[in-house]
Amino acid sequence: MRHLTDPTDLTRKETDDIVALALDIIANREKYSEVCKGKKLATLFYEPSTRTRLSFTAAMMELGGNVLGFSDANSSSVSKGETVEDTVRVVGCFADIIAMRHHIEGAPLAATNVSRVPIINAGDGSHAHPTQTLTDLLTITRELGHLDNLTIGFCGDLRFGRTVHSLIKALARYENVKIVLIAPDELRLPDYIKHDICDKNGMEYCEVTSIEEVMDELDILYMTRVQKERFLDEEEFDRVKDCFVLDAEKMALAKEKMAVLHPLPRVNEILKEVDADPRAAYFRQVENGKFVRMALICRLLEWVNDDSKQNKGHDVVENDDLACPNRKCICNCENVEKKFHLAEGGVYRCLYCDTKAK
Ligand code: NCD
């Protein structure tokens, strides 16, 4: 059985295969309309969502399957104090596959410790969002025709934006991808992604503080919302909330063939006047999310009886002398087995949230 909690759980080849399957689904909708007949997807959403939950639901419906679950953890036994592991054990009795979103980092990975059905991470805290990554890869493929030889600008909240973290991890495996990080000091990309992902894979990156200075170089501009809910300090949020706004004037500096992506929801970082620009791909991106989730569900259900291991690429270390300092990590919120992995530079990182161990 295979799960998807991190984009690197899939090899590059498997990732390309899921994107290709999504393209085939788009071209031959009828062919897939009963592929999941009799199967059930559970959506366990402990954190707000519109697109992700509804696109999972629509994806399973279009495959001829059914959907159950909750979108408000307060209406479930979670409000009585049930752990993620117990909830997943229970839901595994009713569903064939589970999509989980959680504000606690590593919760979906903790679920895989006990689950008898595949788990899909639909976003965990500010850590990862691998199905948005598949959505983004399909969108870039459809907009530009290739995933190699790209310059992609990430703009906004690169610190808390889980979609950014996951997409960079995935893109690091393609040839000649250069990333431009556009963020204020407070919202810079976490160091572990720069070192363990970019440096390790030889992915070129640079950091700048304005969109204008790099706009004409970009093939993709990936805009993000400042993640208000992740700030501990409201004043800090107020200082950075309007840091970057994309408008028609800035679009005029861009290449003719480029695409603007945004995982949505947007707040004020893209003005409405940009929507009519043919390069504004963010609403097409939403629909791609449904198709790629259809492809993912098909593959994970096919792999249920496959004994091949997850593509983690690193060994798990259990060491009682190590601790994860992240208070928002599942290993500090619930009684789960503490696990670490040896990362770049001989550093141990928490397996659930990638924070450097103490
Ligand atoms: C993103 C998320 O939830 O991380 N949205 C999404 O899944 N499409 C981005 C965001 O909330 O800003």
Coordinates of C-alpha atoms and ligand atoms in Angstrom, one line a residue:
M1 CA 0.0 0.0 0.0
R2 CA 1.2 3.5 -0.8
H3 CA 0.3 6.9 0.8
L4 CA 0.9 10.5 -0.3
T5 CA 2.0 12.7 2.5
D6 CA 4.9 14.5 0.8
P7 CA 5.5 15.1 -2.9
T8 CA 8.7 13.0 -2.7
D9 CA 6.6 9.9 -1.7
L10 CA 6.2 9.7 -5.5
T11 CA 9.3 9.2 -7.7
R12 CA 9.6 11.7 -10.6
K13 CA 8.5 9.0 -12.9
E14 CA 5.4 8.2 -10.9
T15 CA 4.6 11.9 -10.7
D16 CA 4.9 12.3 -14.5
D17 CA 2.7 9.3 -14.9
I18 CA 0.0 10.8 -12.7
V19 CA 0.2 14.0 -14.7
A20 CA -0.1 12.0 -17.9
L21 CA -3.0 10.1 -16.6
A22 CA -4.7 13.3 -15.7
L23 CA -4.2 14.5 -19.3
D24 CA -5.8 11.3 -20.5
I25 CA -8.7 11.7 -18.2
I26 CA -9.3 15.2 -19.6
A27 CA -9.3 13.9 -23.1
N28 CA -11.4 10.8 -22.4
R29 CA -13.8 11.6 -19.5
E30 CA -16.3 8.8 -20.3
K31 CA -13.6 6.1 -20.1
Y32 CA -13.1 6.8 -16.4
S33 CA -16.6 7.4 -15.2
E34 CA -17.0 4.0 -13.5
V35 CA -13.4 3.3 -12.5
C36 CA -14.1 3.7 -8.8
K37 CA -17.6 2.3 -8.7
G38 CA -18.3 0.8 -5.3
K39 CA -15.3 2.6 -3.7
K40 CA -15.5 5.3 -1.0
L41 CA -13.3 8.3 -0.3
A42 CA -13.4 9.8 3.2
T43 CA -12.5 13.5 3.4
L44 CA -11.3 14.4 7.0
F45 CA -10.9 18.1 7.1
Y46 CA -9.7 19.5 10.4
E47 CA -9.1 22.9 8.8
P48 CA -11.1 25.1 6.5
S49 CA -11.1 24.4 2.7
T50 CA -13.2 25.1 -0.3
R51 CA -11.3 24.0 -3.4
T52 CA -9.3 21.1 -2.0
R53 CA -12.2 19.3 -0.3
L54 CA -14.7 19.9 -3.1
S55 CA -12.2 18.9 -5.8
F56 CA -11.6 15.6 -4.0
T57 CA -15.3 15.1 -3.7
A58 CA -15.9 16.0 -7.4
A59 CA -13.0 13.8 -8.4
M60 CA -14.3 10.7 -6.7
M61 CA -17.9 11.4 -8.0
E62 CA -16.6 11.7 -11.5
L63 CA -14.8 8.3 -11.1
G64 CA -18.2 6.8 -10.1
G65 CA -17.3 6.5 -6.4
N66 CA -18.8 7.8 -3.2
V67 CA -17.6 10.3 -0.6
L68 CA -18.1 10.6 3.2
G69 CA -16.4 12.6 5.9
F70 CA -16.4 15.8 7.8
S71 CA -15.4 19.4 7.0
D72 CA -15.7 20.6 10.6
A73 CA -13.8 18.6 13.2
N74 CA -16.0 20.0 15.9
S75 CA -18.9 18.0 14.6
S76 CA -16.9 14.7 14.9
S77 CA -15.5 12.8 17.9
V78 CA -12.4 14.9 17.6
S79 CA -14.2 17.4 19.8
K80 CA -14.4 14.6 22.5
G81 CA -10.6 14.3 22.3
E82 CA -10.2 11.4 19.8
T83 CA -6.6 11.2 18.4
V84 CA -5.8 11.2 14.7
E85 CA -4.7 7.6 14.9
D86 CA -7.9 6.4 16.4
T87 CA -10.1 8.5 14.0
V88 CA -8.2 7.0 11.0
R89 CA -8.5 3.4 12.4
V90 CA -12.3 4.0 12.6
V91 CA -12.7 5.7 9.2
G92 CA -10.6 2.9 7.6
C93 CA -13.5 0.5 8.5
F94 CA -15.8 2.6 6.3
A95 CA -13.7 4.0 3.4
D96 CA -11.2 2.7 0.9
I97 CA -9.0 5.8 0.8
I98 CA -8.7 8.9 3.0
A99 CA -7.9 12.5 2.2
M100 CA -6.9 14.5 5.4
R101 CA -6.2 18.2 6.0
H102 CA -5.0 19.2 9.4
H103 CA -3.6 22.3 11.1
I104 CA -1.1 20.1 13.0
E105 CA 2.0 19.4 11.0
G106 CA 2.7 15.7 10.3
A107 CA -0.9 14.6 11.2
P108 CA -1.4 12.8 7.9
L109 CA 2.0 11.0 8.3
A110 CA 1.0 9.9 11.8
A111 CA -2.2 8.6 10.3
T112 CA -0.1 6.3 8.0
N113 CA 1.3 4.6 11.1
V114 CA -2.0 2.9 11.7
S115 CA -4.1 3.2 8.6
R116 CA -5.2 0.2 6.6
V117 CA -6.2 2.4 3.7
P118 CA -4.1 4.9 1.7
I119 CA -3.8 8.3 3.2
I120 CA -3.5 11.5 1.1
N121 CA -2.2 14.6 2.8
A122 CA -4.6 17.5 1.7
G123 CA -2.4 20.0 3.6
D124 CA -0.8 19.9 7.0
G125 CA -0.1 23.2 8.8
S126 CA 2.5 25.2 7.0
H127 CA 4.4 22.0 6.1
A128 CA 3.3 20.3 2.9
H129 CA 0.5 20.1 0.3
P130 CA 1.4 17.4 -2.2
T131 CA -1.9 17.3 -4.1
Q132 CA -1.7 21.1 -4.8
T133 CA 1.7 20.3 -6.2
L134 CA 0.3 17.7 -8.6
T135 CA -2.3 20.4 -9.6
D136 CA 0.5 22.9 -10.2
L137 CA 2.6 20.5 -12.2
L138 CA -0.4 19.6 -14.4
T139 CA -1.2 23.3 -14.8
I140 CA 2.4 24.2 -15.8
T141 CA 2.4 21.3 -18.3
R142 CA -0.9 22.5 -19.8
E143 CA 0.1 26.1 -19.9
L144 CA 3.7 25.8 -21.1
G145 CA 4.0 22.3 -22.4
H146 CA 7.0 21.3 -20.2
L147 CA 8.4 21.0 -16.7
D148 CA 12.1 21.3 -17.5
N149 CA 13.9 24.5 -18.4
L150 CA 11.8 26.9 -16.4
T151 CA 12.3 30.0 -14.4
I152 CA 9.6 30.2 -11.7
G153 CA 9.1 33.1 -9.3
F154 CA 7.5 32.4 -6.0
C155 CA 6.0 35.5 -4.5
G156 CA 4.4 36.3 -1.1
D157 CA 4.4 34.0 2.0
L158 CA 7.2 31.6 1.3
R159 CA 7.6 30.9 5.0
F160 CA 4.2 29.5 5.9
G161 CA 3.0 28.7 2.4
R162 CA 2.9 24.9 2.3
T163 CA 2.1 24.9 -1.4
V164 CA 5.4 26.6 -2.1
H165 CA 7.4 24.2 0.0
S166 CA 5.9 21.1 -1.8
L167 CA 6.2 22.5 -5.3
I168 CA 9.8 23.4 -4.8
K169 CA 10.5 19.8 -3.6
A170 CA 8.9 18.4 -6.7
L171 CA 10.5 20.8 -9.2
A172 CA 14.0 20.1 -7.8
R173 CA 13.8 16.8 -9.7
Y174 CA 13.4 18.4 -13.1
E175 CA 16.2 19.7 -15.3
N176 CA 17.3 23.3 -15.4
V177 CA 14.6 24.7 -13.2
K178 CA 15.6 28.0 -11.6
I179 CA 13.6 29.6 -8.8
V180 CA 13.3 33.2 -7.9
L181 CA 12.1 33.9 -4.3
I182 CA 10.2 37.1 -3.9
A183 CA 9.4 37.8 -0.3
P184 CA 9.9 40.3 2.5
D185 CA 12.4 39.3 5.2
E186 CA 9.8 38.0 7.6
L187 CA 8.3 35.6 5.0
R188 CA 11.5 34.1 3.5
L189 CA 11.6 30.4 2.5
P190 CA 12.7 28.2 5.4
D191 CA 16.4 27.3 5.3
Y192 CA 15.9 23.6 5.2
I193 CA 14.2 23.9 1.8
K194 CA 17.1 26.1 0.5
H195 CA 19.8 23.7 1.8
D196 CA 18.2 20.2 1.7
I197 CA 16.2 20.7 -1.5
C198 CA 17.7 23.4 -3.6
D199 CA 21.4 23.0 -2.8
K200 CA 21.3 19.3 -2.6
N201 CA 19.7 19.0 -6.1
G202 CA 21.7 21.7 -7.6
M203 CA 18.6 23.9 -8.2
E204 CA 19.6 27.5 -8.7
Y205 CA 17.8 30.0 -6.6
C206 CA 18.0 33.7 -5.8
E207 CA 16.1 36.0 -3.4
V208 CA 14.8 39.4 -4.4
T209 CA 12.4 41.9 -2.8
S210 CA 10.3 43.1 -5.8
I211 CA 8.3 41.5 -8.6
E212 CA 9.3 44.2 -11.1
E213 CA 13.0 43.5 -11.1
V214 CA 12.5 39.9 -12.2
M215 CA 9.1 39.9 -14.0
D216 CA 10.6 39.7 -17.6
E217 CA 12.6 36.6 -16.8
L218 CA 9.7 34.4 -15.5
D219 CA 8.0 31.6 -17.2
I220 CA 5.7 31.1 -14.2
L221 CA 4.8 33.6 -11.5
Y222 CA 3.4 31.7 -8.5
M223 CA 1.5 34.1 -6.2
T224 CA 0.5 33.2 -2.7
R225 CA -1.7 34.5 0.1
V226 CA -0.1 35.7 3.3
Q227 CA -1.1 32.9 5.7
K228 CA -2.8 35.0 8.4
E229 CA -3.8 31.9 10.5
R230 CA -0.2 30.8 10.9
F231 CA 1.1 34.1 12.5
L232 CA 1.5 34.1 16.3
D233 CA 1.9 37.9 16.3
E234 CA -0.9 40.0 14.7
E235 CA 1.4 43.0 14.4
E236 CA 3.8 41.0 12.3
F237 CA 1.0 40.0 10.0
D238 CA -0.2 43.6 9.6
R239 CA 3.3 44.6 8.6
V240 CA 3.5 42.1 5.8
K241 CA -0.1 41.5 4.7
D242 CA 0.0 43.8 1.7
C243 CA 3.6 43.1 0.7
F244 CA 3.1 42.3 -2.9
V245 CA 0.2 43.1 -5.2
L246 CA 0.1 41.9 -8.8
D247 CA -1.6 44.4 -11.2
A248 CA -1.9 45.0 -14.9
E249 CA 1.1 47.4 -14.8
K250 CA 3.4 44.6 -13.6
M251 CA 1.8 42.1 -16.0
A252 CA 2.9 44.5 -18.8
L253 CA 6.5 43.7 -17.9
A254 CA 6.1 39.9 -18.3
K255 CA 6.9 37.6 -21.2
E256 CA 4.1 37.1 -23.7
K257 CA 4.2 33.3 -23.0
M258 CA 4.1 32.9 -19.3
A259 CA 1.5 31.9 -16.7
V260 CA 0.4 33.3 -13.3
L261 CA -0.5 30.6 -10.8
H262 CA -2.1 30.9 -7.4
P263 CA -3.3 28.0 -5.2
L264 CA -6.2 30.3 -4.1
P265 CA -8.0 31.7 -2.1
R266 CA -6.6 35.1 -3.0
V267 CA -7.1 38.0 -0.7
N268 CA -5.5 41.2 -2.3
E269 CA -2.3 39.9 -3.8
I270 CA -3.8 39.7 -7.4
L271 CA -6.0 42.5 -8.5
K272 CA -9.2 41.6 -10.3
E273 CA -8.0 43.5 -13.4
V274 CA -5.4 40.7 -13.9
D275 CA -8.1 38.0 -14.3
A276 CA -8.9 38.9 -17.9
D277 CA -5.2 38.5 -18.9
P278 CA -4.8 35.3 -20.9
R279 CA -1.7 34.5 -18.8
A280 CA -3.8 34.4 -15.6
A281 CA -4.1 30.6 -15.2
Y282 CA -5.3 30.4 -11.6
F283 CA -8.9 29.5 -12.3
R284 CA -7.9 26.9 -14.9
Q285 CA -5.5 25.6 -12.2
V286 CA -8.6 24.9 -10.0
E287 CA -10.1 22.6 -12.5
N288 CA -6.8 20.9 -13.1
G289 CA -6.9 20.0 -9.4
K290 CA -9.9 17.9 -9.9
F291 CA -8.4 15.9 -12.8
V292 CA -5.1 15.3 -11.1
R293 CA -6.9 14.1 -7.9
M294 CA -8.9 11.7 -10.1
A295 CA -5.6 10.4 -11.4
L296 CA -4.1 10.1 -8.0
I297 CA -7.1 8.3 -6.5
C298 CA -6.9 5.8 -9.4
R299 CA -3.2 5.1 -8.8
L300 CA -3.4 4.8 -5.0
L301 CA -6.3 2.4 -5.3
E302 CA -4.4 0.3 -7.9
W303 CA -1.4 0.2 -5.5
V304 CA -3.3 -1.0 -2.5
N305 CA -2.0 -4.5 -3.0
D306 CA 1.5 -3.4 -4.0
D307 CA 4.1 -4.2 -1.4
S308 CA 6.7 -1.8 -2.7
K309 CA 7.9 0.6 -0.2
Q310 CA 7.1 4.3 0.0
N311 CA 9.7 6.3 -1.9
K312 CA 11.0 8.1 1.2
G313 CA 14.6 8.2 0.2
H314 CA 15.9 8.4 3.7
D315 CA 16.2 6.1 6.7
V316 CA 14.0 6.5 9.7
V317 CA 15.9 7.0 13.0
E318 CA 14.3 6.3 16.4
N319 CA 16.4 7.9 19.1
D320 CA 15.2 8.8 22.5
D321 CA 17.8 11.6 22.9
L322 CA 16.3 13.6 20.1
A323 CA 13.3 15.9 20.4
C324 CA 11.2 17.9 17.9
P325 CA 11.0 21.6 19.0
N326 CA 8.0 22.4 16.8
R327 CA 4.9 22.9 19.1
K328 CA 2.7 22.5 16.1
C329 CA 4.0 19.1 15.2
I330 CA 1.8 16.0 15.8
C331 CA 4.6 14.4 17.8
N332 CA 4.2 17.1 20.4
C333 CA 0.4 17.2 20.3
E334 CA -0.5 13.6 20.4
N335 CA 1.1 10.4 21.6
V336 CA 2.7 9.2 18.4
E337 CA 6.0 7.4 18.0
K338 CA 8.8 10.0 17.6
K339 CA 10.7 9.5 14.4
F340 CA 13.6 11.4 12.8
H341 CA 15.7 11.3 9.6
L342 CA 19.3 12.2 9.0
A343 CA 19.3 15.2 6.6
E344 CA 21.9 17.3 4.9
G345 CA 24.9 18.3 6.9
G346 CA 24.5 15.5 9.4
V347 CA 21.4 17.2 10.9
Y348 CA 18.5 15.2 12.3
R349 CA 15.1 16.4 11.3
C350 CA 11.7 15.4 12.6
L351 CA 10.1 12.9 10.1
Y352 CA 6.6 14.5 10.7
C353 CA 7.4 18.2 10.2
D354 CA 11.0 18.4 8.9
T355 CA 12.0 20.7 11.9
K356 CA 15.6 20.4 13.0
A357 CA 15.7 18.1 16.1
K358 CA 17.2 19.1 19.4
Ligands
NCD1 C1 -3.8 26.7 -0.2 C2 -3.7 25.9 1.1 O1 -4.7 25.5 1.7 O2 -2.6 25.7 1.5 N1 -5.1 26.5 -0.8 C3 -5.4 25.4 -1.5 O3 -5.3 24.3 -1.0 N2 -5.8 25.6 -2.7 C4 -3.3 28.0 -0.1 C5 -3.9 29.0 0.9 O4 -4.7 28.7 1.7 O5 -3.5 30.1 0.8

